[in-house]
Tab-separated table of C-alpha atoms in Angstrom:
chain	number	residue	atom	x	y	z
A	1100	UNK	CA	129.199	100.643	123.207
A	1101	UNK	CA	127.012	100.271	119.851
A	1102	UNK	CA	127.252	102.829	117.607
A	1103	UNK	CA	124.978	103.428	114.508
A	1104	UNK	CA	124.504	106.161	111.627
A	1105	UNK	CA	121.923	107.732	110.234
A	1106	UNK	CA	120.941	107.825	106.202
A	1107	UNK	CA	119.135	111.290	105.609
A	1108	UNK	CA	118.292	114.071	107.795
A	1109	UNK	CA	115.084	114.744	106.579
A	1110	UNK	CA	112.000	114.752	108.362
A	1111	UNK	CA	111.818	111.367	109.414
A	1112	UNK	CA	116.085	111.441	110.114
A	1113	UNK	CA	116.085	114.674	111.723
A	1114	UNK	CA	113.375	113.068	114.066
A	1115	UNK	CA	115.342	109.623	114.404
A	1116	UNK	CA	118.471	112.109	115.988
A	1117	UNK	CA	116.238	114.438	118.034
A	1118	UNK	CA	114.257	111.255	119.655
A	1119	UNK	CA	117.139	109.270	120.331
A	1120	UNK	CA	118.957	112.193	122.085
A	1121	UNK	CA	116.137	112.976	124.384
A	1122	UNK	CA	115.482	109.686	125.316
A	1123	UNK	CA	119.040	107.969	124.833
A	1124	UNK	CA	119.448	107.522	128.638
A	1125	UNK	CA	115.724	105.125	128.518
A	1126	UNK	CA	116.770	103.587	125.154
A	1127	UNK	CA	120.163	102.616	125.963
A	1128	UNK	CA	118.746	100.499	129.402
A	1129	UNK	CA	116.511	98.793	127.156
A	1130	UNK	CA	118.775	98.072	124.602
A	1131	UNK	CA	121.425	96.609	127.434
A	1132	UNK	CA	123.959	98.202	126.511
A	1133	UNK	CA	125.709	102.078	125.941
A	1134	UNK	CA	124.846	103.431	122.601
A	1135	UNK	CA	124.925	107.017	120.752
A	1136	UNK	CA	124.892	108.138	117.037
A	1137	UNK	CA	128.139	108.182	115.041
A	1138	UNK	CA	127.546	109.353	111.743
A	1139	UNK	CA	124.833	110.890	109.850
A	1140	UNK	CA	125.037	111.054	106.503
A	1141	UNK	CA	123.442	113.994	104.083
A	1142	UNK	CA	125.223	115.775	101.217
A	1143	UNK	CA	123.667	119.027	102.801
A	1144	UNK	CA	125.299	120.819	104.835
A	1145	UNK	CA	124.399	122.318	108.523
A	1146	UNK	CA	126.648	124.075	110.081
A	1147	UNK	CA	124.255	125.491	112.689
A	1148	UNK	CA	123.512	121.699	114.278
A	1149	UNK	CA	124.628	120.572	117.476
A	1150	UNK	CA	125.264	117.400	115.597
A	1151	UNK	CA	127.804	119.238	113.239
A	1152	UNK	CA	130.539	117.197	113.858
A	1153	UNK	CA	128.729	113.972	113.171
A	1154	UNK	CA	128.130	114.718	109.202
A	1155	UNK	CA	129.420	113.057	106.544
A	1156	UNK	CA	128.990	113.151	102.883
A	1157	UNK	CA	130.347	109.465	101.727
A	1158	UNK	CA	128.991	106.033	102.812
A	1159	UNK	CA	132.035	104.895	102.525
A	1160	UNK	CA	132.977	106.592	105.792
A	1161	UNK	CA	129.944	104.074	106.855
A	1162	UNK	CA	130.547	101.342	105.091
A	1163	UNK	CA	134.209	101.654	106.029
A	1164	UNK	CA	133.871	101.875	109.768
A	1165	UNK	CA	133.653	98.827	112.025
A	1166	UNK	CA	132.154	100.487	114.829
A	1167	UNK	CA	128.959	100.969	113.041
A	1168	UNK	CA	127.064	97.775	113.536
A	1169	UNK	CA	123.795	99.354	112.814
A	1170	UNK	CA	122.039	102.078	110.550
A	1171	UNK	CA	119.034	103.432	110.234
A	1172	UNK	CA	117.761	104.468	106.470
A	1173	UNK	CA	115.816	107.540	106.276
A	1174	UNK	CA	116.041	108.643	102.717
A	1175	UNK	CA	113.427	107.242	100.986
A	1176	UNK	CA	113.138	106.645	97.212
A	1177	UNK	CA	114.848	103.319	95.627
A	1178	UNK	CA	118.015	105.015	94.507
A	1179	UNK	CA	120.016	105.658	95.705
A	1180	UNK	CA	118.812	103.990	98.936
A	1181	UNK	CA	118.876	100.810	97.995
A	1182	UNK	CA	122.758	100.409	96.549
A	1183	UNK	CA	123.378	102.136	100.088
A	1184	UNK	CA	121.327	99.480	102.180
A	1185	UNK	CA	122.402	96.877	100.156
A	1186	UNK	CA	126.197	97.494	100.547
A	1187	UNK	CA	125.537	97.822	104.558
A	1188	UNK	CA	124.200	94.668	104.846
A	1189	UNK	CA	127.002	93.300	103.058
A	1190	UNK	CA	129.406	94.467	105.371
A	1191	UNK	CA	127.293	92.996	108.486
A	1192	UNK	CA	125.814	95.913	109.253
A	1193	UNK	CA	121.832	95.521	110.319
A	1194	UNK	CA	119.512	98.090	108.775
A	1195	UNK	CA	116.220	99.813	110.046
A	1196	UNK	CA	114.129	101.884	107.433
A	1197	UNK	CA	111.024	103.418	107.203
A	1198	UNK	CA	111.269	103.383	103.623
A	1199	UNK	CA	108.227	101.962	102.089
A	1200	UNK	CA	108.959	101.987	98.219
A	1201	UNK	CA	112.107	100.127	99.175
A	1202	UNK	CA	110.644	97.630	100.799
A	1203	UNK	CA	107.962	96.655	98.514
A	1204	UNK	CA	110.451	97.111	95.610
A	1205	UNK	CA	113.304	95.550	96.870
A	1206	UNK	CA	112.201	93.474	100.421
A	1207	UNK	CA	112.878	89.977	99.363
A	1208	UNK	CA	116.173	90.377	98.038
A	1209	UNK	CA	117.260	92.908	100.956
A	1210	UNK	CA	116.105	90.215	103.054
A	1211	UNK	CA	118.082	87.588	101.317
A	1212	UNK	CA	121.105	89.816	101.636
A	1213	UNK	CA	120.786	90.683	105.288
A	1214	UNK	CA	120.416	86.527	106.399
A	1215	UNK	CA	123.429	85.858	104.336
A	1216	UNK	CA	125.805	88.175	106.287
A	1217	UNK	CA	123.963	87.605	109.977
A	1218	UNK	CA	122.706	90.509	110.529
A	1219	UNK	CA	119.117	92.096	110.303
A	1220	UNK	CA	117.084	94.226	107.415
A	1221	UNK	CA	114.194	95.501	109.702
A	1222	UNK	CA	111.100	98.269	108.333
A	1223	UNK	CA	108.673	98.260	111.596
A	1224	UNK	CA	108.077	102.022	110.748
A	1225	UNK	CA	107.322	101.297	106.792
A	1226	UNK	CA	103.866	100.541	107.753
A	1227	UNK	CA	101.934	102.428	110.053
A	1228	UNK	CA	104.528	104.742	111.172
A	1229	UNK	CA	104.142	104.673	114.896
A	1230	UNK	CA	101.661	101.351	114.749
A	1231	UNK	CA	103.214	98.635	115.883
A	1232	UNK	CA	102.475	95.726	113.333
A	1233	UNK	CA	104.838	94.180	111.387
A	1234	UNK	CA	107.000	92.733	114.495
A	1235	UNK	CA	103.182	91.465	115.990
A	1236	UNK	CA	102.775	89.828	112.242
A	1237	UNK	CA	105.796	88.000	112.676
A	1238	UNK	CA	106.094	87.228	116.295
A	1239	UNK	CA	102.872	87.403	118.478
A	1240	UNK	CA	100.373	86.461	115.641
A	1241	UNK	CA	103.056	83.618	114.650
A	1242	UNK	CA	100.399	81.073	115.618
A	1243	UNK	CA	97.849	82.146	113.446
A	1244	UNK	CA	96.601	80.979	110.282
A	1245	UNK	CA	96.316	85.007	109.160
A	1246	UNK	CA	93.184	84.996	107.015
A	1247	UNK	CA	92.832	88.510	106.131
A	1248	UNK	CA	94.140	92.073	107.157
A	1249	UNK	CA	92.042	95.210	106.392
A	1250	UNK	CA	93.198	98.949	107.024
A	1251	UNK	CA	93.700	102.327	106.610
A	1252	UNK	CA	97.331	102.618	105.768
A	1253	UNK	CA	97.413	106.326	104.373
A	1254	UNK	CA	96.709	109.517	107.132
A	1255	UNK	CA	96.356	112.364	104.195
A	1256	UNK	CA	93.349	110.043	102.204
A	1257	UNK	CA	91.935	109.279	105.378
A	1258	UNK	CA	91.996	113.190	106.375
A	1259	UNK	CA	90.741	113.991	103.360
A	1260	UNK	CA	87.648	111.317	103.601
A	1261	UNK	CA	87.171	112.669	107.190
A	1262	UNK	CA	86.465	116.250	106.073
A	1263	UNK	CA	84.131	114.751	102.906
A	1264	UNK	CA	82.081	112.839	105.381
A	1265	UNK	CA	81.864	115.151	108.633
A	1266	UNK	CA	82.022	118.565	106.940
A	1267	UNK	CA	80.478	117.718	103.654
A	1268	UNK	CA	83.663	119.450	102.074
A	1269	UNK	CA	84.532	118.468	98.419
A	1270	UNK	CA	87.237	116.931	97.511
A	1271	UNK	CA	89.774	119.629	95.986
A	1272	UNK	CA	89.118	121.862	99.236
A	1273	UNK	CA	89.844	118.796	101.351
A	1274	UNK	CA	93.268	117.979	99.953
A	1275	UNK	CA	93.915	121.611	99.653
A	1276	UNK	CA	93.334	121.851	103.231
A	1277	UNK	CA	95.566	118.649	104.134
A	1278	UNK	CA	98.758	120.490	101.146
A	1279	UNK	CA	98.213	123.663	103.655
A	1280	UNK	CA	98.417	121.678	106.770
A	1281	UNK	CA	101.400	119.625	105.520
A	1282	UNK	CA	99.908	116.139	105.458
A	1283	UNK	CA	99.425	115.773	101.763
A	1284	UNK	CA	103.075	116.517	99.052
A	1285	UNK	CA	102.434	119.224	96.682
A	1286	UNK	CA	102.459	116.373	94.288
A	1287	UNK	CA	99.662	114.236	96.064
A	1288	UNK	CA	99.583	111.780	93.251
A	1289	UNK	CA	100.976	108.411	95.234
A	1290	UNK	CA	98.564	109.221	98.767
A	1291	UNK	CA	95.528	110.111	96.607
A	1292	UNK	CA	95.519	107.462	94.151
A	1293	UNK	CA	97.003	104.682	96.195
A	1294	UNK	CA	100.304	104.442	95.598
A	1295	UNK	CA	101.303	104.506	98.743
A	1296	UNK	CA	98.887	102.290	100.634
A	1297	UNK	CA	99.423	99.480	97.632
A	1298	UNK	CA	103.468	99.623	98.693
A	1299	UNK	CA	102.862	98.896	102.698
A	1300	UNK	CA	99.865	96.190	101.719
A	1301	UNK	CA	102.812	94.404	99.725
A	1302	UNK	CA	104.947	94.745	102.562
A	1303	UNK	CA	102.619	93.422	104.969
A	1304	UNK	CA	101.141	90.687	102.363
A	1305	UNK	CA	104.738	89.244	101.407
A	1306	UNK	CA	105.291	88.647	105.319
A	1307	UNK	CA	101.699	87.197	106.035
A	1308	UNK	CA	101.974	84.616	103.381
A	1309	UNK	CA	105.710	84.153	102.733
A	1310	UNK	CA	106.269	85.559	99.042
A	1311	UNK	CA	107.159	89.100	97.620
A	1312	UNK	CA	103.927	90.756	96.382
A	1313	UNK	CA	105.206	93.289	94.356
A	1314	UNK	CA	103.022	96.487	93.370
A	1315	UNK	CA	102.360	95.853	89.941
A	1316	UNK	CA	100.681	92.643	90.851
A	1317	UNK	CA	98.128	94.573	93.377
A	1318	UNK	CA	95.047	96.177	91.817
A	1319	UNK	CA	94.969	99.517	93.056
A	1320	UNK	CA	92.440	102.948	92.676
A	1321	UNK	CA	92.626	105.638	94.844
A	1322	UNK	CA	89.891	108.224	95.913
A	1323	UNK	CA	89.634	110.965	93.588
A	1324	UNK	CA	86.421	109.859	91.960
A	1325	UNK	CA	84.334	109.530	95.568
A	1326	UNK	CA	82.055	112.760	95.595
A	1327	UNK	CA	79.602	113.919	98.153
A	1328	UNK	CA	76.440	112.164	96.950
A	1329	UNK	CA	78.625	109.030	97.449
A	1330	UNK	CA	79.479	110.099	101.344
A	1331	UNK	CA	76.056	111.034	101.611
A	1332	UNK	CA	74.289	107.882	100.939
A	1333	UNK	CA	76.861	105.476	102.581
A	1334	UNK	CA	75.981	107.253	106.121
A	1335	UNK	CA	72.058	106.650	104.956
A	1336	UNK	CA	73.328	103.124	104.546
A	1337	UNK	CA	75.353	103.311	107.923
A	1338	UNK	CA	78.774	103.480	107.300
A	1339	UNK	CA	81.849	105.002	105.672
A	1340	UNK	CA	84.183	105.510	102.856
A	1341	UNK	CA	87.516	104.463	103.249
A	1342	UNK	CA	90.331	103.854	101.267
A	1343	UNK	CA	91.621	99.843	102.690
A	1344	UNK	CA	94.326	98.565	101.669
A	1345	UNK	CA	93.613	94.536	101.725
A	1346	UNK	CA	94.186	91.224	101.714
A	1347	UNK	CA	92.624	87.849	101.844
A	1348	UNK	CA	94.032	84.100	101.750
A	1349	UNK	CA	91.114	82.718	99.438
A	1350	UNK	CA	89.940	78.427	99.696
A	1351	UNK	CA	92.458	77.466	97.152
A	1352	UNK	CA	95.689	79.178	98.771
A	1353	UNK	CA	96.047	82.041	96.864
A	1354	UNK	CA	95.738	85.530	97.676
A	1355	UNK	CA	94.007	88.870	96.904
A	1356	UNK	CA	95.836	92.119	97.666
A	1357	UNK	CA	94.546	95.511	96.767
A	1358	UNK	CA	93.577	98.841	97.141
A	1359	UNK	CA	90.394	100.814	96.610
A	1360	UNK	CA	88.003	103.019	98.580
A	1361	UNK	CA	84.924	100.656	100.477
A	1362	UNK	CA	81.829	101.036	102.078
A	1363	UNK	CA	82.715	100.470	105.968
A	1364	UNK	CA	79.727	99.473	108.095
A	1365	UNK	CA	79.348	101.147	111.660
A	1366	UNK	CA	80.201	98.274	113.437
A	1367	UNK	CA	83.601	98.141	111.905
A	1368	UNK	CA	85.879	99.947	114.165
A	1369	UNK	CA	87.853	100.863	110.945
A	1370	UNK	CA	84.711	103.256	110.004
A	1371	UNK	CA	85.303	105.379	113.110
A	1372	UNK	CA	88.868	106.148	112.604
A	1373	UNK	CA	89.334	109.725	111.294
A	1374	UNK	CA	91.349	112.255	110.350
A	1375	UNK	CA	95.335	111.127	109.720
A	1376	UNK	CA	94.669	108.186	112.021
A	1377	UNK	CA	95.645	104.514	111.095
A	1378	UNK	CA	94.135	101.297	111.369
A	1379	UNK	CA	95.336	97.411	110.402
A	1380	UNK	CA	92.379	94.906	111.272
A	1381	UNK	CA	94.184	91.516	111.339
A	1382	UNK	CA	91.956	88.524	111.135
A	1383	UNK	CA	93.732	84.914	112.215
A	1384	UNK	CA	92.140	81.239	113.107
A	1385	UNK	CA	93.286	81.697	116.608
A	1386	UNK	CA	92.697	85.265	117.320
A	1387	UNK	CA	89.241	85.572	115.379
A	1388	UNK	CA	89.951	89.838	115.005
A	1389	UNK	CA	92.359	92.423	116.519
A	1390	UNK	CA	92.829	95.836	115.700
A	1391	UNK	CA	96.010	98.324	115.787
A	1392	UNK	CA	95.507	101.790	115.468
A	1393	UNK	CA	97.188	105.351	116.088
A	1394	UNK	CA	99.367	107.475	113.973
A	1395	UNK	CA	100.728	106.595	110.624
A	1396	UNK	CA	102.897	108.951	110.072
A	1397	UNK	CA	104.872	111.977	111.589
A	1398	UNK	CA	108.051	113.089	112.205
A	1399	UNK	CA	108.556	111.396	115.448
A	1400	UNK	CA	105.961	108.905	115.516
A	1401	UNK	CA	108.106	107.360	112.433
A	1402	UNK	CA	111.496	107.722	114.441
A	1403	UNK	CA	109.872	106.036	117.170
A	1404	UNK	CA	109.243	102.262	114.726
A	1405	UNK	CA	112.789	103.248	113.425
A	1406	UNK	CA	114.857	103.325	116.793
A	1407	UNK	CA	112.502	100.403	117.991
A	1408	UNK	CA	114.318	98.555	115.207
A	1409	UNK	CA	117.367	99.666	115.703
A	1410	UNK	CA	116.976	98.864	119.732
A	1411	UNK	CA	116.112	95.269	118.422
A	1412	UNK	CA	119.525	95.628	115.868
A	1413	UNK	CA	121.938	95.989	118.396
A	1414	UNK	CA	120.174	92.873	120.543
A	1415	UNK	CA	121.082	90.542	118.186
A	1416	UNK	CA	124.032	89.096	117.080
A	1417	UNK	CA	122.069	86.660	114.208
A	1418	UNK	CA	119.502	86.874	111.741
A	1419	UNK	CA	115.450	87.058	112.825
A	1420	UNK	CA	114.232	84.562	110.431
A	1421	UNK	CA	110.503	84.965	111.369
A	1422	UNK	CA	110.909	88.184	109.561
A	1423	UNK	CA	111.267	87.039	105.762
A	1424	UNK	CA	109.880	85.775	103.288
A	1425	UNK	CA	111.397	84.615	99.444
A	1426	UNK	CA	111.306	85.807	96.143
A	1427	UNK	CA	109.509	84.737	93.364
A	1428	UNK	CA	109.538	85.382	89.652
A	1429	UNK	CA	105.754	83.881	89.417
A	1430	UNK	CA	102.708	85.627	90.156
A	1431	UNK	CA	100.993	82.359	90.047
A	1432	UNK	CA	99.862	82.920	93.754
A	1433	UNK	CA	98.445	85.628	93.362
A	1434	UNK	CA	94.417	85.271	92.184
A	1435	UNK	CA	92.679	87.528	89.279
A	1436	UNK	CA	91.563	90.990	91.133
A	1437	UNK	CA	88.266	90.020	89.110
A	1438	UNK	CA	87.646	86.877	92.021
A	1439	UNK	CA	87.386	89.398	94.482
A	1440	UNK	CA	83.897	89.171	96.174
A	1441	UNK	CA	81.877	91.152	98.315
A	1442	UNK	CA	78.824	93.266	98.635
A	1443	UNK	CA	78.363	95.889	96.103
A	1444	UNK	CA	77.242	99.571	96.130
A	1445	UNK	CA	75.521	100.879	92.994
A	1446	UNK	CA	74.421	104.665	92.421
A	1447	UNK	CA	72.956	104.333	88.761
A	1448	UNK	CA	71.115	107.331	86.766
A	1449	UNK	CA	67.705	105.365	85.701
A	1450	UNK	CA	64.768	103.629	86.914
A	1451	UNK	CA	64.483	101.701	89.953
A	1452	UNK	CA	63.316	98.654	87.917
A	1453	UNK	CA	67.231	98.206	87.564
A	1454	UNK	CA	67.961	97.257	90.687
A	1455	UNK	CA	68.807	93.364	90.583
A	1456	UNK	CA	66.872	90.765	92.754
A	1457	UNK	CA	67.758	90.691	96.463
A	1458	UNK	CA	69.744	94.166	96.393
A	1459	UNK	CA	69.150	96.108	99.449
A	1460	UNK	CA	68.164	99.738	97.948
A	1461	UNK	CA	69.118	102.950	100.222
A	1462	UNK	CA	67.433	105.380	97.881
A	1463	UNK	CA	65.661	106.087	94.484
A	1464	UNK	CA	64.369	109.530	94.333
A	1465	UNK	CA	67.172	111.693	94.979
A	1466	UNK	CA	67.982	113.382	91.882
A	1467	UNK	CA	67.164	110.780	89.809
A	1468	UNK	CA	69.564	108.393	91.701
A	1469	UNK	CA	68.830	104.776	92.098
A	1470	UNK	CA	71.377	103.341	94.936
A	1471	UNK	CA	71.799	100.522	96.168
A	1472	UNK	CA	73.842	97.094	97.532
A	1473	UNK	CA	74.162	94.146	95.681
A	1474	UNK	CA	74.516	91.016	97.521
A	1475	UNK	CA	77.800	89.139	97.788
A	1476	UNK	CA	79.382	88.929	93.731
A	1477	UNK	CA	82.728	89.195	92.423
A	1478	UNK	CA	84.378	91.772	90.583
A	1479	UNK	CA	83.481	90.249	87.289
A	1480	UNK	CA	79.930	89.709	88.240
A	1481	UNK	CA	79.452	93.548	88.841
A	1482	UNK	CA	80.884	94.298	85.681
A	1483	UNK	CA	78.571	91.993	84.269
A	1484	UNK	CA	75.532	93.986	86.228
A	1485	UNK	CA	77.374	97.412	84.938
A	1486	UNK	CA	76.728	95.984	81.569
A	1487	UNK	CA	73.355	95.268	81.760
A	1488	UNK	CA	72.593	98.411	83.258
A	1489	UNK	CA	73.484	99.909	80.627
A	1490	UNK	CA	71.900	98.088	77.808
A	1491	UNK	CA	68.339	98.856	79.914
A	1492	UNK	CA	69.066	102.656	79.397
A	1493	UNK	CA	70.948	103.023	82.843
A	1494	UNK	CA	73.951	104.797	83.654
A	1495	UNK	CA	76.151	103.252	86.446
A	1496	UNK	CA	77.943	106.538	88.169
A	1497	UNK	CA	79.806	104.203	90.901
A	1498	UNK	CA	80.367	101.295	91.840
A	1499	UNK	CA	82.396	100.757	95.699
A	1500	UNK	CA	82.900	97.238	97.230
A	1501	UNK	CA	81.396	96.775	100.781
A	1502	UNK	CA	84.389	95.648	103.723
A	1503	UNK	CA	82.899	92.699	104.517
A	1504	UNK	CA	84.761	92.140	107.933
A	1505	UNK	CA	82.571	93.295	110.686
């Protein structure tokens, strides 16, 4: 029989139990083999669960326990998650988290730990909660040159964004709305400015391309400064606002990761998913486009990636080396957010003589609004164009890059 404990009985621990006891007769056939819960660990206490007898306050009752061969890390937070991770895989011990800010912080080296004592450091539900998409990264897209990946990683921005563009609803009421519903934290700050979309693009960027992108080196703005007027005149240009979390392997071999609302166009699947839906658009030399999509998050959805994982644990006796990828104290890989290029949307206060040559305009009568899309420039170019703008008397209200993959 393989036995494995639980880290935190939280939302996403609580779930990990509950799922693996309703379905433990289906998991344990696929798994091949016998398996149930041994510990969980929390320093609360509940004396009212049916699981009573299975709490424990120490990891060293894990850590100390050869009958635990796997664990499952639902804590979140760095610390003290990672000491706790860290010392399992030490001890052989394979670990399965859905722990995002761990993995981005702390991946490579986890990674490094868990090959070095045969056993496995897997986060299939640290990205996309229920999507399946880092195993298909590292296994059935294998083949592929991986060019780019595009998504919606973040279900409370995109439910906000969804009420903004099909209810015209401002922005405070939206994410009041998704606080009341209990998609967005009373502290919003990481969903609605990025935060937490830049940590599972670093995940998914340091296992495309084989080095840790960490989240300082990923530019990253999140969507409190996207009003109405800006909703409004990307459906006149025929598409969406989304916040994508992105990255592209540019001509020279380095990369671009970052986060930032775009303008989707209609015939990007991506600009029809709403509400606290996900999407990862993966683009590859072999596979030209394929899209993943469902729920990102949840209480069970998330156990579902973590006992996947922990399925997959208890199936292998070695290291999966496909799933790694090595440190690195240079950021010389990484290219200048600046060199990012794309199509560019402009709503400026001032005359329509401002527009630059071969911009496609949507509108320039609505309250004084010139708007429109720039062809293909970089990041520095616009700022350039922001620049002139404003020495010709115009005020540049927003600027949004244009998703490019169609």
């Amino acid at each position: 029989m393989s036995k494995f404990a639980v880290l935190g009985y939280g939302v996403v621990g609580s779930g990990v139990v509950e799922l693996f006891y309703t379905n433990r007769d289906s998991i344990t056939s696929k798994a091949g083999q016998s398996m149930d819960i041994k510990y969980i660990l929390d320093i609360r206490d509940f004396p009212n669960s049916p699981y009573e007898d299975k709490f424990v306050k120490s990891i060293e009752t894990i850590l100390s326990d050869d009958e635990v061969t796997a664990v499952a890390e639902c804590m979140g937070g760095v610390h003290p998650a990672y000491e706790f991770v860290k010392a399992c895989l030490e001890k052989g011990k394979s670990v399965s988290t859905s722990n995002k800010q761990l993995v981005a912080e702390k991946g490579a080296e986890l990674l490094k730990v868990a090959k070095e004592h045969h056993c496995n450091f897997f986060f299939e539900a640290s990205v996309g909660g229920a999507i399946p998409i880092i195993r298909p990264l590292h296994k059935c897209l294998a083949a592929n040159e991986i060019t780019e990946v595009a998504g919606i990683l973040n279900g409370t921005t995109n439910f906000i964004l969804t009420k903004m563009i099909n209810e015209h609803m401002e922005f405070e009421t939206a994410l009041a709305m998704a606080q009341e519903l209990g998609y967005a934290e009373k502290d919003p700050t990481a969903d609605v400015e990025g935060d937490d979309a830049c940590r599972k693009i670093c995940i998914i960027s340091s296992l495309v391309y084989g080095k840790h992108v960490y989240p300082n080196s990923v530019y990253t703005k999140g969507i409190t400064d996207i009003s109405l007027d800006d909703v409004k005149y990307a459906q006149k240009w025929g598409g969406a606002i989304k916040l994508i979390a992105y990255v592209k392997k540019l001509d020279n071999g380095k990369i671009i990761p970052l986060v930032c609302p775009m303008l989707v166009s209609n015939e990007n699947l991506i600009a029809h998913v709403d509400d606290v839906f996900n999407a990862v658009m993966v683009c590859g030399n072999g596979i030209d486009k394929t899209l993943f999509y469902g729920r990102g998050a949840g209480k069970l959805p998330t156990a579902s990636a973590v006992l996947g994982d922990i399925i997959n644990e208890v199936q292998h006796s070695e290291t999966v080396l496909s799933q790694y990828w090595e440190d690195t104290n240079s950021t010389d890989f990484i290219a200048d957010y600046s060199e990012f290029t794309a199509q560019m949307y402009f709503r400026i206060k001032g005359s329509n003589t401002l527009v630059p040559e071969g911009a496609e305009t949507i509108c320039t009568d609505d309250d004084d609004y010139t708007v429109f899309i720039t062809k293909p420039m970089s990041i520095a170019d616009s700022e350039r164009l922001c620049a002139s703008i404003a020495e010709n008397n115009g005020m540049v209200v927003s600027t949004i890059p244009v998703l490019d993959i169609k």
